[in-house]
Coordinates of C-alpha atoms in Angstrom, one line a residue:
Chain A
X1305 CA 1.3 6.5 23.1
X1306 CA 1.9 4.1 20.5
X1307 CA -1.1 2.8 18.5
X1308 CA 0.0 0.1 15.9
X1309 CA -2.7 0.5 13.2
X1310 CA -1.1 -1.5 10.5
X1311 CA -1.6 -4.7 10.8
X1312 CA -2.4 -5.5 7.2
X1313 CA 1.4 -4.9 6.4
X1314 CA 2.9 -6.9 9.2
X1315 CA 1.0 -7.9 12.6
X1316 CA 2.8 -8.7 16.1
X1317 CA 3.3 -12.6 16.9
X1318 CA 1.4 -14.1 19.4
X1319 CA 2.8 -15.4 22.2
X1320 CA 1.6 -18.9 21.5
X1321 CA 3.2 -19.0 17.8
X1322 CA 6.7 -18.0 19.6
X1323 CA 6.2 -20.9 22.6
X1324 CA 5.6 -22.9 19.7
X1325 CA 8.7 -21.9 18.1
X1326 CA 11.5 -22.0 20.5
X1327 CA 12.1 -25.8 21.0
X1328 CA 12.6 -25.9 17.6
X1329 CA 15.9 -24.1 17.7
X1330 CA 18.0 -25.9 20.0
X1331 CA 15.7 -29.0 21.5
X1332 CA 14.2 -30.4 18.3
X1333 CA 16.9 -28.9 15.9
X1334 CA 16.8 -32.2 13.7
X1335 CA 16.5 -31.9 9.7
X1336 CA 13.1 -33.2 8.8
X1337 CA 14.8 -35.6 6.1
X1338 CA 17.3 -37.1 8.1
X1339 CA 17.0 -40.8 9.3
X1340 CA 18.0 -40.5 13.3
X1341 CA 16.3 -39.7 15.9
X1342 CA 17.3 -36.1 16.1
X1343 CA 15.9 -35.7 12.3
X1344 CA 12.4 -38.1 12.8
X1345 CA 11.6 -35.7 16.2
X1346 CA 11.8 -33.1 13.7
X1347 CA 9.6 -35.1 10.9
X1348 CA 7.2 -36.1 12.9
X1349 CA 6.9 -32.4 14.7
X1350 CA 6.3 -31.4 10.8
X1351 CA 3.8 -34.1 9.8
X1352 CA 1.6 -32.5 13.0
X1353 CA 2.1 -28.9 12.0
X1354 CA 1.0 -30.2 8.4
X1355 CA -1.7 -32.0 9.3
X1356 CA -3.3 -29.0 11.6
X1357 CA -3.1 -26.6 8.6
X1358 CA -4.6 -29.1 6.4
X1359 CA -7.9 -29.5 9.1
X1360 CA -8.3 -26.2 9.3
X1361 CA -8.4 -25.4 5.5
X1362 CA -10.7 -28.6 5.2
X1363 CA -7.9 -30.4 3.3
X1364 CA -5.7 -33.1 3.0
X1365 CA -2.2 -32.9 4.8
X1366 CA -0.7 -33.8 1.2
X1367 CA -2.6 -30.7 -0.5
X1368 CA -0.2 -28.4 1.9
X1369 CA 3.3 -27.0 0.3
X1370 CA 4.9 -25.2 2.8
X1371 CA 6.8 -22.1 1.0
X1372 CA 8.9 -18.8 2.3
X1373 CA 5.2 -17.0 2.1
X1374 CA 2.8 -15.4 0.3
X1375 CA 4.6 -13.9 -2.6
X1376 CA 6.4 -17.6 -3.3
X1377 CA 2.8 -19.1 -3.1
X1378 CA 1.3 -16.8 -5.4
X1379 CA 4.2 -17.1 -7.9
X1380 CA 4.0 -21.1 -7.7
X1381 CA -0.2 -21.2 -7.8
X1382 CA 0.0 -19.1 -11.3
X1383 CA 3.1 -20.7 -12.9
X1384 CA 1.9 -24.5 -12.3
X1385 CA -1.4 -23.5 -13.4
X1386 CA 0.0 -21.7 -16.5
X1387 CA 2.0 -24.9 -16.9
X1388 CA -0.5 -27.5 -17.1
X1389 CA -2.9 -25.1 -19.3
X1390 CA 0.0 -24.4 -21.4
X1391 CA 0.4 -28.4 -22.1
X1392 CA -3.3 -28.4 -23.5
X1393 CA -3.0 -24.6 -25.5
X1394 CA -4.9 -23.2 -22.5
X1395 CA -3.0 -19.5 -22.9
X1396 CA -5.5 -17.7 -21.1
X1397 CA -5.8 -16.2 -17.7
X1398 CA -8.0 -14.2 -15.4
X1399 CA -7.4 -11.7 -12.6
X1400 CA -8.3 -9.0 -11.4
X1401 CA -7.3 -5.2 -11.5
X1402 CA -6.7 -5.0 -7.6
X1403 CA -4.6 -8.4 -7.1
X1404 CA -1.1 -7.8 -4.6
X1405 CA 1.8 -7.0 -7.1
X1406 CA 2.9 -10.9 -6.1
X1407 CA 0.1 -12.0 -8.8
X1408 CA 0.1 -9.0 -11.4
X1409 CA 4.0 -9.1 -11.9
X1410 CA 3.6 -12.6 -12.5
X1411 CA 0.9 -12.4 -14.5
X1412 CA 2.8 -9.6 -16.8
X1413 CA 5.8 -12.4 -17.0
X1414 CA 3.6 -14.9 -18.4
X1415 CA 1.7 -12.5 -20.9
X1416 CA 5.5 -12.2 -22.3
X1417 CA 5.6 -15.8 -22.8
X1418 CA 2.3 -15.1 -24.7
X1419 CA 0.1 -15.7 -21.8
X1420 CA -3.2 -13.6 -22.5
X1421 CA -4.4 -11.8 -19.6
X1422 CA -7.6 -10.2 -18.2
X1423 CA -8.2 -8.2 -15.5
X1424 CA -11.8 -8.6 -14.1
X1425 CA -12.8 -4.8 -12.8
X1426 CA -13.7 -4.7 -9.2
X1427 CA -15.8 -1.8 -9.3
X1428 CA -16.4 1.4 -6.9
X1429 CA -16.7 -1.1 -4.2
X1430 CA -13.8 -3.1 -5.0
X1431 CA -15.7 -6.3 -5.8
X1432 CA -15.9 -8.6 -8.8
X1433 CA -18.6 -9.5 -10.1
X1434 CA -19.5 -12.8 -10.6
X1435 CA -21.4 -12.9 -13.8
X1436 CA -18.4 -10.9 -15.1
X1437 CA -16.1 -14.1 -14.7
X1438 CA -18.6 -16.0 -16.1
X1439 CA -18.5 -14.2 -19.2
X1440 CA -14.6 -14.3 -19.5
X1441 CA -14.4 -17.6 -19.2
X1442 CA -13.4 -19.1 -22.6
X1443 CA -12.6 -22.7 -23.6
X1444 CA -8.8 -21.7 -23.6
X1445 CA -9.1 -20.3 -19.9
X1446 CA -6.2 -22.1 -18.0
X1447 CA -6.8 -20.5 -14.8
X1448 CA -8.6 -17.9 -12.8
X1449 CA -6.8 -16.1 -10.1
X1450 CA -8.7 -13.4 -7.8
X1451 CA -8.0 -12.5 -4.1
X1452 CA -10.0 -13.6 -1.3
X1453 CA -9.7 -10.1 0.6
X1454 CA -7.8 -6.8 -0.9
X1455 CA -5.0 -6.1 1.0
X1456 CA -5.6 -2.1 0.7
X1457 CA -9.5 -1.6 0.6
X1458 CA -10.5 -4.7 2.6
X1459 CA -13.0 -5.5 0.3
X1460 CA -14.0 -9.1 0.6
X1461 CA -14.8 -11.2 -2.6
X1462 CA -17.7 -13.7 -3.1
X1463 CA -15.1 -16.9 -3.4
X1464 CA -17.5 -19.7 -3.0
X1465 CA -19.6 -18.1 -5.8
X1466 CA -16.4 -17.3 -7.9
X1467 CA -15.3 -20.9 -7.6
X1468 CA -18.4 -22.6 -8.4
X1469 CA -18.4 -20.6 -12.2
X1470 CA -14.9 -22.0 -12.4
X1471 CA -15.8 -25.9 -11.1
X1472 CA -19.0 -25.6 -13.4
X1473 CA -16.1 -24.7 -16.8
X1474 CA -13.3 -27.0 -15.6
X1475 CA -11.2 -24.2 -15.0
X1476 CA -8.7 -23.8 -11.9
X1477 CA -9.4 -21.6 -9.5
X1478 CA -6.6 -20.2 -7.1
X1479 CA -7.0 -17.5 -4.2
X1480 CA -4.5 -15.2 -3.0
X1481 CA -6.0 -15.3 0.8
X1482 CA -3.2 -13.9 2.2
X1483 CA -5.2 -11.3 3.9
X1484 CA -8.2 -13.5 4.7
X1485 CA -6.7 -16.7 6.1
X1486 CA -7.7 -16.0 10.0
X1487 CA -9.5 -13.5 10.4
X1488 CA -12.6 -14.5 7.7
X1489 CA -13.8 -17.9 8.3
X1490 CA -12.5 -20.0 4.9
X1491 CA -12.9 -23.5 3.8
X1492 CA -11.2 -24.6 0.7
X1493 CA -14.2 -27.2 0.0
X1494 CA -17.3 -25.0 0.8
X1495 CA -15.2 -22.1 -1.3
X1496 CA -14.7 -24.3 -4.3
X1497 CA -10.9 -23.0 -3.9
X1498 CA -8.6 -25.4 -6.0
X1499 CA -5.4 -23.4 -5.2
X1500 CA -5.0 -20.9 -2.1
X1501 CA -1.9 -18.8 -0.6
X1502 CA -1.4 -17.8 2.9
X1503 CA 1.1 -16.7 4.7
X1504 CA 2.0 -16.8 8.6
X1505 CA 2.8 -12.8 9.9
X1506 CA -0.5 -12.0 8.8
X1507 CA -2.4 -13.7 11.6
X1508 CA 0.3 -12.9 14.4
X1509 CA 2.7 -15.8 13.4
X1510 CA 6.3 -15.6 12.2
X1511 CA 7.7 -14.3 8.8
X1512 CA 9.2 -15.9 6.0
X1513 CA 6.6 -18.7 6.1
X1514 CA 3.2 -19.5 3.8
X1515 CA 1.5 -21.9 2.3
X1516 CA 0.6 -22.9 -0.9
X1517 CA -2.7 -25.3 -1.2
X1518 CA -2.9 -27.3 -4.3
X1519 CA -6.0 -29.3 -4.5
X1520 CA -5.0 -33.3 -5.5
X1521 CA -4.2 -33.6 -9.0
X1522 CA -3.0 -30.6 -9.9
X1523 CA 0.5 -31.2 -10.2
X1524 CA 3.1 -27.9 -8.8
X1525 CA 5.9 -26.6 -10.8
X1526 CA 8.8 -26.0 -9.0
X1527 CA 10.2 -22.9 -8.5
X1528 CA 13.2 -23.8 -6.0
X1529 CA 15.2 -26.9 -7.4
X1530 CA 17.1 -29.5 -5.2
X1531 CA 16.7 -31.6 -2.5
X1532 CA 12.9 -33.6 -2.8
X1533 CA 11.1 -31.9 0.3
X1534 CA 7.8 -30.5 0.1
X1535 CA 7.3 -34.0 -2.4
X1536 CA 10.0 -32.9 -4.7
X1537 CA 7.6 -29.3 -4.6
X1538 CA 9.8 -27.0 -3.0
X1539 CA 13.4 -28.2 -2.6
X1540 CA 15.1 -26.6 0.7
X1541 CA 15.5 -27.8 4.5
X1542 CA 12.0 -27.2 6.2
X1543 CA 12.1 -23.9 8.3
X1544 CA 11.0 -26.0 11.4
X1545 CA 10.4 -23.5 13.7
X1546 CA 8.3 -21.1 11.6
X1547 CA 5.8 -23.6 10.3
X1548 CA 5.7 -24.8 14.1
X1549 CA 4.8 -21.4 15.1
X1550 CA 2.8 -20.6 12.1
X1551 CA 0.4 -23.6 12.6
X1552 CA 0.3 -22.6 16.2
X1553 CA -1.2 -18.7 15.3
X1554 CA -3.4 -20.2 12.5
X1555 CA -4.8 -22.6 15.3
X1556 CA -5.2 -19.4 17.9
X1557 CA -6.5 -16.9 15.0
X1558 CA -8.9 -19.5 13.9
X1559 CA -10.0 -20.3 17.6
X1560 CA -10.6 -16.9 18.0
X1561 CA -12.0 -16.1 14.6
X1562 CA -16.0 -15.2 15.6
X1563 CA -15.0 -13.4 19.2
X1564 CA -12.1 -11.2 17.2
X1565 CA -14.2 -10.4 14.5
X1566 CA -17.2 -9.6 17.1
X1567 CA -14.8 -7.1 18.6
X1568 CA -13.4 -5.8 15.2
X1569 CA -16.3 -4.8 13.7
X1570 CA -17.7 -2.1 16.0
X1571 CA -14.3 -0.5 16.4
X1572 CA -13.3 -0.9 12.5
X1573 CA -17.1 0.9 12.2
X1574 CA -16.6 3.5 15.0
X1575 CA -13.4 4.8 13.3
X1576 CA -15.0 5.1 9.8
X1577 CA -17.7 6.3 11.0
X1578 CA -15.2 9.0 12.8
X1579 CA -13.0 9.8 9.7
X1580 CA -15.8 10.3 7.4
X1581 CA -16.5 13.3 9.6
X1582 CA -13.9 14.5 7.8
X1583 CA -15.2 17.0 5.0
X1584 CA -14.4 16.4 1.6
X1585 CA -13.5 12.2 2.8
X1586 CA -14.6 9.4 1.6
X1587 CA -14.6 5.8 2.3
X1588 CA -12.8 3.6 -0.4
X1589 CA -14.1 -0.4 -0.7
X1590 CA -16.9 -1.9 0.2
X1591 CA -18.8 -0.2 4.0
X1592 CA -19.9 -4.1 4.9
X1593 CA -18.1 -6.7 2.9
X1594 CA -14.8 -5.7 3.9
X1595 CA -11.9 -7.7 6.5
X1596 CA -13.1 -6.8 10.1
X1597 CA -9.9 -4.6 10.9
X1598 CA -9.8 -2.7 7.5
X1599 CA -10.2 1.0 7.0
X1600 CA -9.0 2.7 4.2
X1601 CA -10.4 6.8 3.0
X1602 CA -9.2 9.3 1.1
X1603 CA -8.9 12.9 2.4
X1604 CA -9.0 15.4 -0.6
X1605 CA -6.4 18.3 -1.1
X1606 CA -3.7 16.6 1.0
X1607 CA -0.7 13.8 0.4
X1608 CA -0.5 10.6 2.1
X1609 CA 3.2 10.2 3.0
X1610 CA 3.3 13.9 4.8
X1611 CA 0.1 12.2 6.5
X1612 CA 2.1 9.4 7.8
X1613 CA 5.0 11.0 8.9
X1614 CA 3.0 13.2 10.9
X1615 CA 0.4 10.6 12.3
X1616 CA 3.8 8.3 13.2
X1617 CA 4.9 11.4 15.8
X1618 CA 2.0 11.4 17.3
X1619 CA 2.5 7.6 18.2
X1620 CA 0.8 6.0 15.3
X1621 CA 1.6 3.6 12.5
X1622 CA -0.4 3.2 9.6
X1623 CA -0.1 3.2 5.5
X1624 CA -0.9 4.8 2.8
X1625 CA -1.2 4.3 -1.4
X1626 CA 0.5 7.6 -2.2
X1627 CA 2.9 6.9 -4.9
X1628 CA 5.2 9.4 -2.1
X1629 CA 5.4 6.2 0.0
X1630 CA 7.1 4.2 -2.3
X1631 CA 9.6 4.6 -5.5
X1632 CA 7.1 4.7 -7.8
X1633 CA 5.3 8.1 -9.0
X1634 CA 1.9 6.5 -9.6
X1635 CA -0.2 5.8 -6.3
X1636 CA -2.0 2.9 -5.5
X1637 CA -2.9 0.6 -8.4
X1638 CA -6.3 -0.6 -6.5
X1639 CA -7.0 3.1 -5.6
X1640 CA -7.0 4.1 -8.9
X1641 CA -8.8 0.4 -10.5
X1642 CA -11.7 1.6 -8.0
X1643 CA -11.8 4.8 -9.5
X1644 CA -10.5 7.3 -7.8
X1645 CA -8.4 9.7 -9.7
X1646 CA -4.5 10.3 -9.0
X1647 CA -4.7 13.8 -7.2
X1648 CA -7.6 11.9 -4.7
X1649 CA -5.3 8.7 -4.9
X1650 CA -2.4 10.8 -3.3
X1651 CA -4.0 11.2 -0.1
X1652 CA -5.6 7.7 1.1
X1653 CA -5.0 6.6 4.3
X1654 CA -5.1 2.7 5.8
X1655 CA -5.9 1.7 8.9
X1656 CA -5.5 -2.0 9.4
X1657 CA -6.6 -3.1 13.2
X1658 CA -6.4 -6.2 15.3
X1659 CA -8.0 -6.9 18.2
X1660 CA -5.4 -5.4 20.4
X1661 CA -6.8 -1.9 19.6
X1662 CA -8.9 -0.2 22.0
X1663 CA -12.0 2.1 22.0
X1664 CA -9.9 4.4 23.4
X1665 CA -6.7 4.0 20.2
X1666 CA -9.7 4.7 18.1
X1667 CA -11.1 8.0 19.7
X1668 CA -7.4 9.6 20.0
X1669 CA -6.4 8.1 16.2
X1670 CA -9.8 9.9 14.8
X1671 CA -8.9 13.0 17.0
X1672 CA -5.1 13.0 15.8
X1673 CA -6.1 12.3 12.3
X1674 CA -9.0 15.2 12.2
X1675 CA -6.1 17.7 13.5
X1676 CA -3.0 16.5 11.3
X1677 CA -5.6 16.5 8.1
X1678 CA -6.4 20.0 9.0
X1679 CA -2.9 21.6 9.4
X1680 CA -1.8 20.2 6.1
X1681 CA -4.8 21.3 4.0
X1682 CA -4.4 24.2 5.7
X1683 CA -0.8 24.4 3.7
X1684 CA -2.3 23.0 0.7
X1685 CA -2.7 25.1 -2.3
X1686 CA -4.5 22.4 -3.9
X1687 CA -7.2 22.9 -0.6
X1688 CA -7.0 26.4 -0.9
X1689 CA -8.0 26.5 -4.8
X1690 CA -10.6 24.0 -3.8
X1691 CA -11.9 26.3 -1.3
X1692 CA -11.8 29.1 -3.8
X1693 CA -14.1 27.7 -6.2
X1694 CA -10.6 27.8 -8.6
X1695 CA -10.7 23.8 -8.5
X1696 CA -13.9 21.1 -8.2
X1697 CA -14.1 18.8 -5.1
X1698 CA -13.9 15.1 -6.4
X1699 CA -15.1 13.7 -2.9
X1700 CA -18.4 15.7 -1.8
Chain B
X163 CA 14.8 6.5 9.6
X164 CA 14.5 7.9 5.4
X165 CA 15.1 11.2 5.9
X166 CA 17.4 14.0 7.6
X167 CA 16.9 14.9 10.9
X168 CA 17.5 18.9 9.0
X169 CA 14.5 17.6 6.9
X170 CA 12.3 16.0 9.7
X171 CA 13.0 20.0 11.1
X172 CA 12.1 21.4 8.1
X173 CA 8.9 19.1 7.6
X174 CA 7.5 19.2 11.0
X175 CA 8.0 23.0 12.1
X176 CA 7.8 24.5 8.3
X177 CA 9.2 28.2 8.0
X178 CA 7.3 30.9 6.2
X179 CA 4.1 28.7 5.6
X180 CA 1.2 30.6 4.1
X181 CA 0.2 33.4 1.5
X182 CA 0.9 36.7 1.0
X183 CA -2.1 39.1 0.1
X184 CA -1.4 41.3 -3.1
X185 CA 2.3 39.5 -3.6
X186 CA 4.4 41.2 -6.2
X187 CA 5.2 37.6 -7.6
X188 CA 3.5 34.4 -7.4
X189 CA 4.7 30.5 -8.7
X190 CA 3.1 27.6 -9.2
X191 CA 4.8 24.4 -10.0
X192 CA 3.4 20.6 -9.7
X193 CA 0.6 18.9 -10.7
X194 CA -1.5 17.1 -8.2
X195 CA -2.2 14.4 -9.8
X196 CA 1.8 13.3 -9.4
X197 CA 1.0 14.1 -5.9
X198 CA 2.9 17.3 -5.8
X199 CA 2.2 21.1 -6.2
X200 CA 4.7 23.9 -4.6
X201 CA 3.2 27.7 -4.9
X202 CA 5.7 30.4 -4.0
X203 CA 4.5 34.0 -2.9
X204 CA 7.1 37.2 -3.7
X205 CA 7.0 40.5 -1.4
X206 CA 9.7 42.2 -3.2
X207 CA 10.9 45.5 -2.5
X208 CA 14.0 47.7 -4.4
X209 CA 14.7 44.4 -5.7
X210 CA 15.3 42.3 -2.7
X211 CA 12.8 39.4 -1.7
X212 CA 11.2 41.1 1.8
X213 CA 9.1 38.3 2.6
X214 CA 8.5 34.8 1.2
X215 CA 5.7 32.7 1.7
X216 CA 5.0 29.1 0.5
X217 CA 2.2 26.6 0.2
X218 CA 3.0 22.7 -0.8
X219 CA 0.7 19.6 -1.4
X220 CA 3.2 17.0 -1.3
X221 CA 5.6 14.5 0.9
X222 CA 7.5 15.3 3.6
X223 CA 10.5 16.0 1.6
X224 CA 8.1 18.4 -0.8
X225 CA 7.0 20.3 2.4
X226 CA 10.8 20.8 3.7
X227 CA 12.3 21.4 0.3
X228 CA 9.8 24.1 0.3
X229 CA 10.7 25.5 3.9
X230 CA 14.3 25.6 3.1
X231 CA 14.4 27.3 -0.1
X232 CA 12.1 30.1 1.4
X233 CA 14.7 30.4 4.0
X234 CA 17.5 29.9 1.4
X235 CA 15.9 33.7 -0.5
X236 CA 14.3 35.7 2.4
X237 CA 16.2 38.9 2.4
X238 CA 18.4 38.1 -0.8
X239 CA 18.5 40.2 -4.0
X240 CA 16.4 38.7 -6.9
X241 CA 20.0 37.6 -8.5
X242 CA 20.7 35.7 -5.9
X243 CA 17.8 34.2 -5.2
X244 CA 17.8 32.9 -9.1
X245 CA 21.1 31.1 -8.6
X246 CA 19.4 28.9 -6.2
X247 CA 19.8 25.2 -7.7
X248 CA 17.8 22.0 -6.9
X249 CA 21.0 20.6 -5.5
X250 CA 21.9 23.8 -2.5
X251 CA 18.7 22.9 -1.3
X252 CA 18.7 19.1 -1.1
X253 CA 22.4 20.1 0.4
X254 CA 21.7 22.4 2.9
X255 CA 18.7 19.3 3.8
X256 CA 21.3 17.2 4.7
X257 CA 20.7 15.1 1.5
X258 CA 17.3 13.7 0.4
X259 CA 16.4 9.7 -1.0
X260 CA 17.0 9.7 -4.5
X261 CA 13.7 9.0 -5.5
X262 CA 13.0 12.0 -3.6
X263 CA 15.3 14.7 -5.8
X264 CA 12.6 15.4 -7.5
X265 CA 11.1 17.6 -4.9
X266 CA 14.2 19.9 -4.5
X267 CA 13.6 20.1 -8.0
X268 CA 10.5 21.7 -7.8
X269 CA 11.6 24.0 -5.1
X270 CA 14.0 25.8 -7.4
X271 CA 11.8 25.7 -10.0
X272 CA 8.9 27.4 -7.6
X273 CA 11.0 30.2 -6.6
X274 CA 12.6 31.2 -10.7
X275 CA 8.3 30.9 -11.1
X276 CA 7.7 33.1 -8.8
X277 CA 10.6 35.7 -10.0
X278 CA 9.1 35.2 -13.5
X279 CA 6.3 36.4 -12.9
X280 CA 7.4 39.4 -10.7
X281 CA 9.7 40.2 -14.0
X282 CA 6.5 39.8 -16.0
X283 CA 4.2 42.2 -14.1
X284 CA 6.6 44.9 -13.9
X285 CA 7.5 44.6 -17.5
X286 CA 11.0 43.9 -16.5
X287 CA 13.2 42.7 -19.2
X288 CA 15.3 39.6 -18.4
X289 CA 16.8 36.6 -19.8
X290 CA 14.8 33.5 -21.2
X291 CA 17.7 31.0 -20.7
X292 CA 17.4 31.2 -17.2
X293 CA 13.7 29.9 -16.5
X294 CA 13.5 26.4 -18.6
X295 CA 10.1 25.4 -19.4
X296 CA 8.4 22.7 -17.6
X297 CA 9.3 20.2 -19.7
X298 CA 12.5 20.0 -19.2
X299 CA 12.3 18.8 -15.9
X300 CA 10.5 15.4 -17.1
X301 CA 9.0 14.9 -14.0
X302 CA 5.4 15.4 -15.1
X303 CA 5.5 14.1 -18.6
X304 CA 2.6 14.4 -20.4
X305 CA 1.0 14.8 -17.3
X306 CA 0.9 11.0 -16.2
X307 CA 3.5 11.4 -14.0
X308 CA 5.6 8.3 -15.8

């Protein structure tokens, strides 16, 4: 058995976004910018991918920057904002505690360039609140910047509303929507969005690919110099092929949005419902305004990594915030910004779905994971002082 | 694959996992909220280490660091089982990352706790030098793990 469960790190391409790739390498292998016939098959393939993105975000096919992914869009919305807010003594920024790393460590560049930064609090839910940005807004605000969707905890955030406070103070308003961009329904002129980031793997396309949507009149700043692609944007030869196949899953995902997310839901719910089960669990973001494939709980008295490495030999792949997992010794910055303390921090577990999970992936995942949480509080001392009345249970 | 296959042994069939009743010498070392705590149970008898037992919250590497330095002092004199360093059980792992170290670390430092305390109970005289103090290690500074 082999259950991929993580689909908010990476997700498998669809077969249409590869067709849609492969006469790209050796049939229409042209670059974009040169004058034959070989380079205007390729231009013109590019101007169509361009303009099918744009329709679907509700924009114009000059608002689209195609960019290397996510990170690079993030990193390009902030600085270009900072930029033109920078040119009027705008020094001030907003975010939020539980942004991707792409937007904090950018963020933390500019505050040493004398940016000033806040960090909205999402809460036990892992949601702003709107009347919270309101009040941080000040005359020198150059630019908001607060995900669509968290990438741990699924939460989802009110956008449209978030956007309007912004339009309302004249202040840009950028969305990291990297984890939202097909598979929750978005629309950059309903959502007041002035800037937004994507990128392709997310919604079953290829890697290495994103977007950056800039709303007209707000001039980029470029991060890449050189050639004038991307309207002088983003110097580099177009990666043909991945924005071929990445406006091909966009089109599929979106297609498929409201049947996807109608099958999501219920198994997203079931296994939940399943792991809260669990004593001594609990459920970390928002139970109904979260992505349709996100789970995410943290099991008291145990570690995640040990968790994973267990879960993966039984067949399945999923995440975890436990600083264990990566080279850091502090876990999850949005576990902890939500308010759970380190020691329940350590042992959070992610399950990110798609729709090619099964009722029956989720029974045998709950199963696997009740067993596997057992043997290793079992070897837990921190369990067995928890047990012992010698420690207090954080999660009741 | 980031670890050992000797680690991947050591993680997913652990040796000498659980607690012994009444031990003669117990250690504690860790702090959960670094995501880490190692406790090391002592049967010793005529100075040798009978019977170990351990209990780890931790990571993979936590978990067999622990397993292997249990194996490393079952049946050895208490001498011996105080020469034990950090670095003959990330050895005899088959190497661990290097931001994993840290968990052979505690390993040794479980088992000279767990000797400690032994000494302590009995009223057994012994030398300071060789069980540092916690904060030596660094690895829980201040307790924020930083």
């Amino acid at each position: 058995m082999n259950i991929y469960a993580d689909n908010a790190a990476t997700t498998k391409m669809s077969k249409a976004a590869i067709e849609a790739m492969l006469p790209y390498f050796d049939q229409i292998y042209g670059n974009p910018s040169s004058l034959h016939s070989t380079g205007q098959y390729a231009a013109e393939a590019l101007f169509m991918a361009r303009k099918i993105i744009a329709e679907i975000l509700g924009c114009d096919a000059r608002e689209i920057t195609f960019t290397s992914g996510g990170s690079e869009a993030d990193n390009q919305a902030i600085v270009s904002a900072a930029s033109i807010g920078a040119k009027k003594g705008k020094k001030h920024i907003i975010s939020s505690a539980i942004e991707h790393h792409a937007v904090l460590h950018t963020l933390e560049k500019l505050k040493k360039q004398g940016f000033e930064i806040t960090l909205l609090d999402a809460h036990e839910n892992g949601i702003v609140r709107p009347e919270e940005l309101a009040a941080a807004i000040r005359p020198d605000t150059a630019l908001v910047t607060i995900m669509y969707a968290n990438n741990e905890i699924g939460s989802i955030q009110p956008i449209a509303e978030l956007g309007k406070i912004c339009r309302e103070k004249g202040v840009i308003f950028h969305t990291d929507a990297v984890q939202a961009v097909g598979h929750v329904k978005i629309n950059v002129v309903e959502d007041n969005i002035d800037m937004l980031s994507l990128s392709a793997h997310k919604f079953h396309g290829p890697k290495g690919i994103g977007v950056l949507y800039a709303k007209k009149g707000i001039p980029l700043t470029n991060l890449i110099e050189g050639g004038a692609q991307e309207r002088g944007k983003r110097a580099g030869t177009e990666n043909l092929p991945a924005i071929m196949g990445m406006a091909a899953a966009l089109k599929e995902a979106v297609s498929d949005i409201d049947e996807n997310t109608a099958k999501l839901i219920p198994l997203r719910d079931r296994l939940i419902e399943g792991l809260l089960q669990i004593p001594h669990t609990v459920l970390n973001g928002d139970p109904k305004l979260r992505l349709p494939g996100n789970a995410n709980v943290c099991f008291e008295g145990i570690e995640g990594e040990s968790l994973l490495l267990l879960l993966d030999s039984k067949g399945i792949c999923a995440s975890s915030g436990s600083a264990c997992t990566s080279d850091s010794l502090d876990p999850s910055h949005v576990l902890l910004a939500i308010g759970r303390p380190h020691e329940v921090a350590h042992g959070s577990l992610r399950l990110s779905l798609s729709e090619e999970n099964t009722i029956e992936e989720i029974d045998y995942m709950i199963e696997a994971i009740k067993e596997v949480v057992a043997y290793l509080r079992n070897m837990s001392p921190v369990w067995r002082d928890l047990q012992e009345g010698k420690r207090s249970y954080v999660i009741q | 694959m980031l670890y050992s296959e000797k680690v991947m042994d050591h993680f997913t069939n652990p040796r000498n996992v659980g607690v012994i009743e009444n031990a003669d010498g117990v250690g504690e070392v860790g702090n959960a909220k670094c995501g880490d705590i190692m406790k090391i149970y002592l049967k010793i008898e005529n100075d040798i280490i009978a019977d170990v037992k351990f209990e780890t919250f931790g990571c993979g590497s936590a978990i067999a660091s622990s397993s292997m330095a249990t194996e490393m002092i079952k049946g050895k004199p208490l001498s011996e089982a105080l020469t034990l360093t950090n670095k003959a059980v990330a050895e005899a792992l088959d190497g661990l990352p290097a931001h994993k170290l840290h968990c052979s670390v505690l390993a040794e430092e479980a088992v000279k706790a767990a000797v400690k305390d032994y000494y302590d109970k009995n009223g057994i005289e012994y030398d300071h030098a060789i069980f540092p103090d916690c904060a030596s290690c660094g690895h829980c500074e201040t307790g924020e793990c930083h």
